[in-house]
Coordinates of C-alpha atoms in Angstrom, one line a residue:
X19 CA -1.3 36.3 -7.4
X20 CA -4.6 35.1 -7.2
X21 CA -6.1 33.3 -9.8
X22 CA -8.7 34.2 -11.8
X23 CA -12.2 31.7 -12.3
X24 CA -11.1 31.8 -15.9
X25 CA -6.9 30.9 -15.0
X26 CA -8.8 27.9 -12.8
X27 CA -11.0 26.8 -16.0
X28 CA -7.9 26.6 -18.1
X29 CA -5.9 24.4 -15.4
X30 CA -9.1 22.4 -14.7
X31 CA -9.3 21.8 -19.2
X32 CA -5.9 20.6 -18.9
X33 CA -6.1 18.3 -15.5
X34 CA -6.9 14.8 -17.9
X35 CA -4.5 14.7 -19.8
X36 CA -2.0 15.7 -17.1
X37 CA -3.0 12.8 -14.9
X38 CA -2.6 10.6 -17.5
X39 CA 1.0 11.5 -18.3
X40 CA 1.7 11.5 -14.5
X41 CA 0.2 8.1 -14.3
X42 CA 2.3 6.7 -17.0
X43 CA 5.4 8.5 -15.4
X44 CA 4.9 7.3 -12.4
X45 CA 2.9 3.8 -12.5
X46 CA 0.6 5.4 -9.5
X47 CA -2.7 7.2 -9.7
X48 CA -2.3 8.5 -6.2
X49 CA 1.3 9.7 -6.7
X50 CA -0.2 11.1 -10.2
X51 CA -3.3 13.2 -8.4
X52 CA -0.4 14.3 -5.8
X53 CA 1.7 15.6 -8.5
X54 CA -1.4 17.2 -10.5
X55 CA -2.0 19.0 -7.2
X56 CA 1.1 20.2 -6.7
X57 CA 1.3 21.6 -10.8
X58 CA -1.5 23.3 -9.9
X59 CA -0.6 25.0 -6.9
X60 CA 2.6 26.2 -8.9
X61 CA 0.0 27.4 -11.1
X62 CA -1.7 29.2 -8.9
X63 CA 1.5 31.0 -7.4
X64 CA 2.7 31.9 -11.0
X65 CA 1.7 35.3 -12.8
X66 CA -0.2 33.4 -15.3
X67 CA -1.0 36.6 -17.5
X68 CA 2.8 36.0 -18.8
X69 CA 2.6 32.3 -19.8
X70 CA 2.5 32.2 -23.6
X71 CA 1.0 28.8 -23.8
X72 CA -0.1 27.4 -20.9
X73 CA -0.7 23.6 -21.7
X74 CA 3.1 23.7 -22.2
X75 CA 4.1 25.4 -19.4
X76 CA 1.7 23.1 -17.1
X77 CA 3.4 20.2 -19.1
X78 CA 6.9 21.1 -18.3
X79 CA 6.0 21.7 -14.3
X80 CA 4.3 18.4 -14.4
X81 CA 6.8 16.4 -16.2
X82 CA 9.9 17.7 -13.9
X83 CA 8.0 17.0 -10.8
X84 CA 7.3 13.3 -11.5
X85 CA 11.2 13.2 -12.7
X86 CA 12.2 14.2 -9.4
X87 CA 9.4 11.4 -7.7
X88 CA 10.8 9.0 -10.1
X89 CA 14.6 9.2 -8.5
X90 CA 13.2 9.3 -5.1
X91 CA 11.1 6.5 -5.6
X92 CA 13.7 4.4 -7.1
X93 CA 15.7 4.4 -3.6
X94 CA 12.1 4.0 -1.8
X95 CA 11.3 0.6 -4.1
X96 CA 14.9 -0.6 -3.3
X97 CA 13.4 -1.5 0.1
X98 CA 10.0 -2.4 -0.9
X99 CA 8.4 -5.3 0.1
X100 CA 8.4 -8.0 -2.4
X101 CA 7.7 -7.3 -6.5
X102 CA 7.2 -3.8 -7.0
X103 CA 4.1 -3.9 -9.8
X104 CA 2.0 -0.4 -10.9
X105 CA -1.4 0.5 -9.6
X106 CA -3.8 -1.0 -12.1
X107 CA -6.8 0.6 -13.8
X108 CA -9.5 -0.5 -14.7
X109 CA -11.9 0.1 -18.1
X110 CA -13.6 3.7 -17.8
X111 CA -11.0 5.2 -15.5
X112 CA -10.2 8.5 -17.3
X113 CA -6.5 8.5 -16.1
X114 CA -6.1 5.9 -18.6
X115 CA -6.1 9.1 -21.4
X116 CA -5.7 8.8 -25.2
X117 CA -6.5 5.2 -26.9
X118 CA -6.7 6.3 -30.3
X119 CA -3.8 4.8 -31.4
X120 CA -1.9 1.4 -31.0
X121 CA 0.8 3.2 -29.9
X122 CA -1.3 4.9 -27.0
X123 CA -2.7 1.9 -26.0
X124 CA 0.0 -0.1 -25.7
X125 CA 1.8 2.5 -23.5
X126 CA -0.4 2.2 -20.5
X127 CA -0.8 -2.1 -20.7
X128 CA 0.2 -3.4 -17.7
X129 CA 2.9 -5.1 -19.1
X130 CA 4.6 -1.9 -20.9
X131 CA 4.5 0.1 -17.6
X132 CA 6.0 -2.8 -15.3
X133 CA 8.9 -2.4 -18.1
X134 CA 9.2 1.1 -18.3
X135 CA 10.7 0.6 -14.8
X136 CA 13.4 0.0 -16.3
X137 CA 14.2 3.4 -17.8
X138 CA 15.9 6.0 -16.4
X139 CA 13.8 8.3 -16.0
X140 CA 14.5 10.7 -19.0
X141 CA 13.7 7.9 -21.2
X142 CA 10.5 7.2 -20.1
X143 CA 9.8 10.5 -19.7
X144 CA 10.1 11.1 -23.5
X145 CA 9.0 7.7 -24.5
X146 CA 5.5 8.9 -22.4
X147 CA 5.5 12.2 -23.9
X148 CA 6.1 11.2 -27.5
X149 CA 4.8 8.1 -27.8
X150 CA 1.3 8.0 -26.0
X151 CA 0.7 11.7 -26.0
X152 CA 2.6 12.4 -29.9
X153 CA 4.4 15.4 -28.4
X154 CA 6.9 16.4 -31.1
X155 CA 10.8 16.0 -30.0
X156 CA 11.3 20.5 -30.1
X157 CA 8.3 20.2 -27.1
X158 CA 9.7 17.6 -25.4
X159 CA 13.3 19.1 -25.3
X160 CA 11.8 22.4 -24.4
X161 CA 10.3 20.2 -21.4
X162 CA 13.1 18.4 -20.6
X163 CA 15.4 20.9 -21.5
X164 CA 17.4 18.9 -24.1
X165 CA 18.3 19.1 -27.7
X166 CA 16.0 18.0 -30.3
X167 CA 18.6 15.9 -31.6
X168 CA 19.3 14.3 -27.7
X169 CA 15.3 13.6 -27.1
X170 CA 14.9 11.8 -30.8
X171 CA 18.6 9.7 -29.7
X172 CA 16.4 8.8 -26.3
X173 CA 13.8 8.0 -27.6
X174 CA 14.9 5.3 -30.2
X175 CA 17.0 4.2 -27.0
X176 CA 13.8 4.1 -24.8
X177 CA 11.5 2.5 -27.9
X178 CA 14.2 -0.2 -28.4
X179 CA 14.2 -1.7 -24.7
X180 CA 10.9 -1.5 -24.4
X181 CA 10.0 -3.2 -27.4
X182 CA 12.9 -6.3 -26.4
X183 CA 10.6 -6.5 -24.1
X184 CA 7.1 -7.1 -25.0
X185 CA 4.9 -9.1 -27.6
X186 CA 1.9 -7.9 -26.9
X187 CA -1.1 -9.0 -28.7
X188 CA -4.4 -6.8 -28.8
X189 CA -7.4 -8.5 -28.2
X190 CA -10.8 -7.3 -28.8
X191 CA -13.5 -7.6 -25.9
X192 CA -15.2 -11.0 -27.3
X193 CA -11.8 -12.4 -27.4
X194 CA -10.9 -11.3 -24.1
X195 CA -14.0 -12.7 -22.6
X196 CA -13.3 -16.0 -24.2
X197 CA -9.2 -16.0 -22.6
X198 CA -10.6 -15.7 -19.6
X199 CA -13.3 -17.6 -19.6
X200 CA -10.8 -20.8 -21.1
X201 CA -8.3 -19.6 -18.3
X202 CA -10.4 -20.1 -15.1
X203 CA -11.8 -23.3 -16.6
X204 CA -8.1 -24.7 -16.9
X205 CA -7.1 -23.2 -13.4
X206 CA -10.7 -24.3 -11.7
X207 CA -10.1 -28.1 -13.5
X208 CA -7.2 -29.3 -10.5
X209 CA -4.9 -30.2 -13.2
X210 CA -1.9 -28.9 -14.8
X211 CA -2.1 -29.9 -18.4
X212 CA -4.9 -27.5 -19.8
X213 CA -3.1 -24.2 -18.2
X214 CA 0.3 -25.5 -19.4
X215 CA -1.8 -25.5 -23.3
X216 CA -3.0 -22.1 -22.9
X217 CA 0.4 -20.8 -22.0
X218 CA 3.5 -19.8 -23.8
X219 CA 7.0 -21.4 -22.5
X220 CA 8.4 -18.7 -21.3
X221 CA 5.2 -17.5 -19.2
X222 CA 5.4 -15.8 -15.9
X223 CA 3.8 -14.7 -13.1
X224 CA 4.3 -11.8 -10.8
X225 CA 2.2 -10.8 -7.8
X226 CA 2.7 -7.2 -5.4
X227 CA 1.2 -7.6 -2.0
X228 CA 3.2 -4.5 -0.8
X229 CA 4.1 -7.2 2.4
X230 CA 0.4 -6.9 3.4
X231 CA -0.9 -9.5 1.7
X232 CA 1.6 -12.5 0.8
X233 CA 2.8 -12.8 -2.1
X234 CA 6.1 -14.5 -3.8
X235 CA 8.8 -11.9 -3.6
X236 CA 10.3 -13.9 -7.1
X237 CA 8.3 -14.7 -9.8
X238 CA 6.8 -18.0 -11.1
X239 CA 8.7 -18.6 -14.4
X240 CA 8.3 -21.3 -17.6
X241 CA 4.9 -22.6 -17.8
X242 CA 4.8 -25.4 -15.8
X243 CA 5.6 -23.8 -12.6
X244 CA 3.4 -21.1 -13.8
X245 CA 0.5 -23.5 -14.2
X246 CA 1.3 -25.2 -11.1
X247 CA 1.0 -21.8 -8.9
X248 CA -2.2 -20.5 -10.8
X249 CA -3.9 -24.8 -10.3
X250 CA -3.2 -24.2 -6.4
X251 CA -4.4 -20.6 -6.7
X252 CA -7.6 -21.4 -7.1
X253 CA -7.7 -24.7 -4.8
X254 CA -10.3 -23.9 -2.5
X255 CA -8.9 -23.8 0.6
X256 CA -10.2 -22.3 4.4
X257 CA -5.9 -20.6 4.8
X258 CA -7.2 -18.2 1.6
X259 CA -11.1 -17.2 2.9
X260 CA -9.4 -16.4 6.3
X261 CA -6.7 -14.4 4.7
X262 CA -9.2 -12.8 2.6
X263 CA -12.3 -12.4 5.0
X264 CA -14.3 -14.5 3.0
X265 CA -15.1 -16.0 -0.8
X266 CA -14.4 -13.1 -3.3
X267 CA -16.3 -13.6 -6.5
X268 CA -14.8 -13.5 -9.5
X269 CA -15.4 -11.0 -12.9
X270 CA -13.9 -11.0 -16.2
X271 CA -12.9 -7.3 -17.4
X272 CA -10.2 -5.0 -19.0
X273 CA -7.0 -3.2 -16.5
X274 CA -5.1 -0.8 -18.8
X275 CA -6.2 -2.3 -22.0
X276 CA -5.4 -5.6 -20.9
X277 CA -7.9 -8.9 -20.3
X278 CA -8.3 -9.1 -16.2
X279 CA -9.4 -11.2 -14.1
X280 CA -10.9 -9.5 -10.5
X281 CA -11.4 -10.9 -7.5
X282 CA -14.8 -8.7 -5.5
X283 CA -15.3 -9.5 -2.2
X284 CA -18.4 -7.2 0.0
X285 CA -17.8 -4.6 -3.6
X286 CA -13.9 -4.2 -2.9
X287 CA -11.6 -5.1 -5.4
X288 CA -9.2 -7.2 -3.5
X289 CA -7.2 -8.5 -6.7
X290 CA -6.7 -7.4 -10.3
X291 CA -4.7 -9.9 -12.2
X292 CA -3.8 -9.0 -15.7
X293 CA -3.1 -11.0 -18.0
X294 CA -0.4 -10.0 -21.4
X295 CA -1.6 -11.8 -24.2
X296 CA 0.6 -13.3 -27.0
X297 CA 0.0 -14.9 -30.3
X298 CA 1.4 -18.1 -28.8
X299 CA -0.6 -18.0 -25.7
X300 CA -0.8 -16.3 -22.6
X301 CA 2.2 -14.7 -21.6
X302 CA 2.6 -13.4 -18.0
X303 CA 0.1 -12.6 -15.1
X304 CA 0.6 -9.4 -13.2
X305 CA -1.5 -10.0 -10.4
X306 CA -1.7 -6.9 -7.6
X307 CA -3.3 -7.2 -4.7
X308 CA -1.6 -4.8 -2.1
X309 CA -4.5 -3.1 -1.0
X310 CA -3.1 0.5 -1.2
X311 CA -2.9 0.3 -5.3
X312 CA -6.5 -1.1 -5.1
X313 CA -8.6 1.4 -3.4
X314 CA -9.2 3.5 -7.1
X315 CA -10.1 0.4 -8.6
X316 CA -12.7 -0.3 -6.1
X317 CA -14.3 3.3 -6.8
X318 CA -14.3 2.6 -10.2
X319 CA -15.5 -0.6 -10.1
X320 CA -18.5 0.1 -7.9
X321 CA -19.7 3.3 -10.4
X322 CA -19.8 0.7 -13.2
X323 CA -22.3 -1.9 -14.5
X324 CA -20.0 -5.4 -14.3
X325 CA -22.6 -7.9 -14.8
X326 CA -22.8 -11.0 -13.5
X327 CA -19.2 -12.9 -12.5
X328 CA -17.6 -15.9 -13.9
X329 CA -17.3 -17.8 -10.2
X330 CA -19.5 -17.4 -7.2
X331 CA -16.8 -18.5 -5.0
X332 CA -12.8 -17.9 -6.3
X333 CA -11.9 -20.5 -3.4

């Protein structure tokens, strides 16, 4: 049936928020616009005059779809190149949804999504749906088609690994701004002992270049080899400007809630490195720079006022 201007008004009121739970599913924002797509041409094929309630029938489409990308993806990432990390995004980006609550916030930080990875993909589905968007447990086992009783049993499942997980600490944007400013003076200074302060023991850091730009396929863990890598990181050296095409500059800013570092080189975001912050210090870098997970943080980036960066020349 053809829809109506007002059926496409009522998909088009609902499309945020069903990117943002697709993004969360699925750790991609192209993936998520594919499956927002694809919701809406079911949309468009259904008689939409008998859907009760359409934000929950568009929920329950959506959800299933990126639950059947999710187990396909698992056997794609099984070959993947390297560390498998999410596509980042940066401050503004409206697929980041609701931050009105810790709870919201903390489910789209970098450092939750790389571990929601490691749910089957029923938990996160409910963890996503009732802990970032506060669907009650008779929605989401109307979505899922579950019990009430089995989503609330996954859920305290789901909550419980992610939270053995992660020690997240939020940061406001002064205190951000003055990580990352102590950061790239301890990783510009050519010595080890000023990272190894600012870091926790257990620290790590992971990189994704997707095999197209290199990066270690294991990660950097305890904070002396952690230091170590981020010290030679920043070496200047003419191996990295001909790898890169140049000298990017670097910003301070925010990717998923999260203090980032960026490197810009010509306006394209070539790297987003997040960093999880901790009580005790700085707890991991997540550091993407496969250029396929960059190219919507390079649109956002050049729409937005960034001010002036912290280094001219990152090496």
């Amino acid at each position: 049936m053809a829809l109506t201007m007002s059926d496409v008004d009522r998909f088009e009121a609902s499309r945020p928020r069903l990117e943002a739970i697709a993004y969360r599913l699925l750790g991609s924002a192209s993936e998520a616009e594919d499956a927002v797509q694809e919701t809406f041409l079911r949309w468009q094929a259904a008689d939409v005059d008998r859907v009760e309630v359409p934000e929950a029938w568009l929920t329950k489409v959506l959800t299933n779809l990126c639950l059947n990308q999710l187990t396909s993806a698992r056997v794609r990432r099984e070959t993947y190149v390297g560390q498998w990390l999410p596509e980042p995004l940066l401050a503004g980006d409206p697929m980041l949804g609701p931050a009105d609550t810790v709870e919201q916030r903390e489910s789209v930080s970098y450092a939750v999504l790389a571990l929601l990875e490691r749910l089957s993909p029923s938990e996160r589905a409910v963890y996503v749906l009732r802990e970032a968007f506060e669907y009650p447990h008779r929605e989401i086992a109307e979505i899922l088609d579950l019990t009430e009783a089995a989503s609330q049993q996954i859920f305290h499942r789901a909550k419980k690994h992610v939270a053995e997980g992660r020690a997240r600490t939020e940061v406001d944007e002064a205190a951000a701004r003055r990580i990352v400013d102590e950061f790239l003076a301890a990783a510009t200074s050519g010595r080890t002992e000023p990272l190894v302060r600012l870091l926790t023991q257990d620290a790590i850091a992971i990189g994704d270049g997707g095999g197209k730009i290199p990066a270690r396929a294991k990660a950097f863990e305890g904070a002396v080899a952690v230091a170590k890598f981020m010290r030679g990181l920043f070496k200047p050296s003419e191996a990295k400007r001909a790898l890169t095409g140049g000298s990017p500059q670097i910003y301070g800013s925010f990717a998923n809630g999260d203090p980032a570092i960026l490197a810009v080189l010509d306006g394209r975001v070539i790297g987003v490195m997040c960093l999880e912050v901790t009580a005790e210090g700085i707890a991991g870098f997540r550091n993407q720079v496969n250029p396929d997970k960059l190219e919507r943080a390079t649109r956002v980036w050049a729409a937005e006022d960034h001010g002036e960066p912290l280094l001219l020349s990152a090496f």
